[in-house]
Coordinates of C-alpha atoms in Angstrom, one line a residue:
M1257 CA -141.3 160.0 45.1
T1258 CA -142.3 160.7 41.5
L1259 CA -140.6 163.5 39.4
A1260 CA -143.9 165.4 39.4
E1261 CA -144.1 165.1 43.2
R1262 CA -140.5 166.2 43.6
L1263 CA -141.1 169.2 41.4
A1264 CA -144.3 170.2 43.2
E1265 CA -142.5 170.0 46.6
A1266 CA -139.6 172.1 45.3
M1267 CA -142.0 174.7 43.8
A1268 CA -143.5 175.2 47.3
R1269 CA -140.2 176.3 48.8
I1270 CA -139.2 179.9 49.3
P1271 CA -136.9 181.0 46.4
I1272 CA -133.2 181.4 47.2
G1273 CA -132.9 184.6 45.3
E1274 CA -135.0 187.5 44.1
L1275 CA -137.3 186.5 41.3
L1276 CA -137.2 188.3 37.9
T1277 CA -140.6 189.9 37.1
G1278 CA -140.0 191.4 33.7
D1279 CA -137.7 192.6 30.9
G1280 CA -136.5 195.5 32.9
V1281 CA -137.7 198.3 30.6
E1282 CA -139.3 201.6 31.6
S1283 CA -142.9 201.3 32.7
H1284 CA -144.0 203.7 29.9
E1285 CA -142.5 201.3 27.3
M1286 CA -144.7 198.5 28.5
A1287 CA -148.2 197.9 27.2
A1288 CA -150.8 199.4 29.6
V1289 CA -152.6 196.1 29.9
P1290 CA -150.5 193.0 29.2
T1291 CA -151.8 190.2 27.1
A1292 CA -152.1 186.9 29.1
A1293 CA -150.0 184.1 27.8
A1294 CA -148.7 180.8 29.0
V1295 CA -145.9 178.4 28.1
L1296 CA -145.4 174.8 28.9
V1297 CA -142.1 173.8 30.6
P1298 CA -142.1 170.1 29.4
I1299 CA -139.8 168.2 31.7
T1300 CA -138.9 164.6 30.6
D1301 CA -139.4 161.9 33.2
R1302 CA -135.9 160.4 33.1
V1303 CA -133.3 159.5 35.7
E1304 CA -131.7 162.7 34.6
P1305 CA -134.7 164.9 33.6
G1306 CA -134.5 167.2 30.6
V1307 CA -136.5 170.1 29.3
V1308 CA -137.8 170.2 25.8
L1309 CA -137.3 173.6 24.0
T1310 CA -138.1 174.9 20.6
Q1311 CA -136.2 177.1 18.1
R1312 CA -138.7 179.3 16.4
T1313 CA -138.7 179.7 12.6
E1314 CA -137.1 182.7 11.1
T1315 CA -140.3 183.6 9.3
L1316 CA -142.3 184.5 12.5
R1317 CA -143.2 188.1 13.0
N1318 CA -142.3 188.1 16.7
H1319 CA -139.1 186.5 18.2
A1320 CA -138.1 184.9 15.0
G1321 CA -135.3 182.3 15.4
Q1322 CA -135.4 182.5 19.2
I1323 CA -135.4 179.6 21.6
A1324 CA -138.6 179.3 23.6
F1325 CA -140.8 177.0 25.5
P1326 CA -143.9 176.0 23.6
G1327 CA -146.7 178.4 24.3
G1328 CA -148.5 181.6 23.4
R1329 CA -151.3 184.0 24.0
A1330 CA -154.5 182.9 25.8
D1331 CA -157.5 182.4 23.6
P1332 CA -161.0 183.2 24.8
G1333 CA -161.9 179.5 24.6
D1334 CA -159.2 178.5 27.1
V1335 CA -160.6 177.7 30.5
D1336 CA -157.4 178.8 32.2
L1337 CA -153.7 179.3 31.6
V1338 CA -152.9 175.6 32.0
A1339 CA -155.3 175.0 29.1
T1340 CA -153.5 177.7 27.1
A1341 CA -150.1 176.1 27.7
L1342 CA -151.4 172.6 26.8
R1343 CA -153.2 173.8 23.7
E1344 CA -150.2 175.7 22.4
A1345 CA -147.8 172.8 23.1
E1346 CA -150.1 170.5 21.1
E1347 CA -150.3 173.0 18.2
E1348 CA -146.5 173.8 18.2
I1349 CA -144.9 170.4 18.9
G1350 CA -147.7 167.8 18.7
L1351 CA -147.6 167.1 22.4
P1352 CA -150.9 165.5 23.4
P1353 CA -152.3 167.1 26.5
R1354 CA -153.1 163.7 28.0
A1355 CA -149.3 162.9 28.0
V1356 CA -148.6 165.8 30.4
T1357 CA -148.7 165.5 34.2
V1358 CA -149.3 169.1 35.2
V1359 CA -147.2 170.1 38.2
G1360 CA -148.4 173.6 38.6
L1361 CA -147.9 177.3 37.7
A1362 CA -144.5 179.0 38.1
D1363 CA -143.8 182.7 38.5
R1364 CA -145.3 185.1 35.9
Y1365 CA -142.9 187.1 33.7
R1366 CA -143.7 190.4 31.9
T1367 CA -142.2 190.9 28.5
V1368 CA -141.3 194.1 26.7
T1369 CA -143.6 192.9 23.8
G1370 CA -146.6 193.3 26.1
F1371 CA -147.2 189.7 27.3
E1372 CA -147.6 188.5 30.9
V1373 CA -146.3 184.9 30.6
T1374 CA -147.2 182.2 33.1
P1375 CA -144.9 179.1 32.9
V1376 CA -146.8 175.8 33.5
L1377 CA -144.6 173.0 34.7
G1378 CA -145.4 169.6 33.3
V1379 CA -143.8 166.2 33.3
I1380 CA -143.9 164.2 30.1
P1381 CA -142.8 160.7 29.2
P1382 CA -139.3 160.4 27.8
D1383 CA -138.7 159.8 24.1
L1384 CA -142.2 160.9 22.9
T1385 CA -142.5 161.3 19.2
L1386 CA -143.1 165.1 18.8
T1387 CA -144.0 166.7 15.5
P1388 CA -143.1 170.4 15.3
S1389 CA -145.4 172.8 13.4
E1390 CA -143.5 173.8 10.3
A1391 CA -145.0 177.3 10.4
E1392 CA -143.8 178.0 13.9
V1393 CA -141.0 175.6 15.0
A1394 CA -137.7 175.1 13.2
S1395 CA -136.4 172.5 15.6
L1396 CA -136.9 170.8 19.0
F1397 CA -134.1 169.9 21.4
E1398 CA -133.8 168.7 25.0
V1399 CA -131.4 170.2 27.6
P1400 CA -130.7 168.5 30.9
L1401 CA -132.7 170.1 33.7
A1402 CA -129.7 170.2 36.0
Y1403 CA -127.7 172.1 33.4
L1404 CA -130.5 174.7 32.9
L1405 CA -131.0 175.2 36.6
D1406 CA -127.3 175.5 37.5
P1407 CA -126.6 179.2 38.2
A1408 CA -123.1 178.8 36.8
H1409 CA -124.7 178.7 33.4
H1410 CA -126.8 181.9 33.9
H1411 CA -124.8 184.7 32.3
R1412 CA -125.9 188.3 32.7
V1413 CA -125.2 190.2 29.5
S1414 CA -126.3 193.5 28.0
A1415 CA -127.0 194.9 24.6
P1416 CA -128.2 198.3 23.2
W1417 CA -132.0 198.4 22.6
R1418 CA -134.0 201.5 21.6
G1419 CA -131.3 203.9 22.6
R1420 CA -130.4 202.4 26.0
T1421 CA -128.6 199.4 27.4
R1422 CA -130.8 196.4 28.2
H1423 CA -129.6 193.7 30.6
F1424 CA -130.8 190.2 30.3
Y1425 CA -129.7 186.6 30.9
E1426 CA -128.4 184.1 28.5
I1427 CA -127.7 180.4 28.8
L1428 CA -125.5 178.7 26.2
W1429 CA -126.1 175.0 25.5
N1430 CA -123.9 173.4 22.7
D1431 CA -124.6 175.7 19.7
R1432 CA -127.8 177.1 21.2
R1433 CA -128.3 180.5 22.8
I1434 CA -131.2 180.7 25.2
W1435 CA -131.8 184.3 26.2
G1436 CA -134.4 186.9 27.1
A1437 CA -137.7 185.9 28.6
T1438 CA -137.0 182.2 28.2
A1439 CA -133.7 182.5 30.1
A1440 CA -135.3 184.7 32.7
M1441 CA -138.0 182.1 33.4
I1442 CA -135.3 179.4 33.7
V1443 CA -133.4 181.6 36.2
N1444 CA -136.6 182.0 38.2
L1445 CA -137.1 178.2 38.1
S1446 CA -133.6 177.7 39.3
R1447 CA -134.2 180.1 42.3
R1448 CA -137.5 178.5 43.0
L1449 CA -136.6 174.8 42.6
Q1450 CA -133.1 174.8 44.2
W1451 CA -132.5 171.6 42.3
A1452 CA -129.9 169.1 43.5

């Protein structure tokens, strides 16, 4: 069984826990109509698969310096959200769409910034030469898939935000802090994939 087949089979299972649907803020704080967006979850086809993540540049207007999957808002020219994720991954990290074996769509996640993000799972060859966009991506790194999906690494934390306490997940990997929507999507994948 290929990695893509194994992932597709795992995605079809019933999740082992409740899925996270959004940032957990009050409904009046959310944009009335969310903006459609998609991210690519690029999983490397190795004996021990990994996930390629980006660290955003500090100069970006939204989510500066944060760790994220490559992705962004849907453009009118995108035929679907898979096309959005593939286009954004090519723009942000130089990942050719033809190098991605698309597994399928994961569970949507609503952000406090007004986006409804659809993760697109894709398998990519290991050790591709990727070229980050200097304007958007400060660095690229790979984290073992098993590490990300292990619930022992999913830490529920809180912080003050706009006068109230906001709860969210974070995952620490070496000197990296994966948190917010990216961590929530990883938690959802963990509950959906039940990886072993």
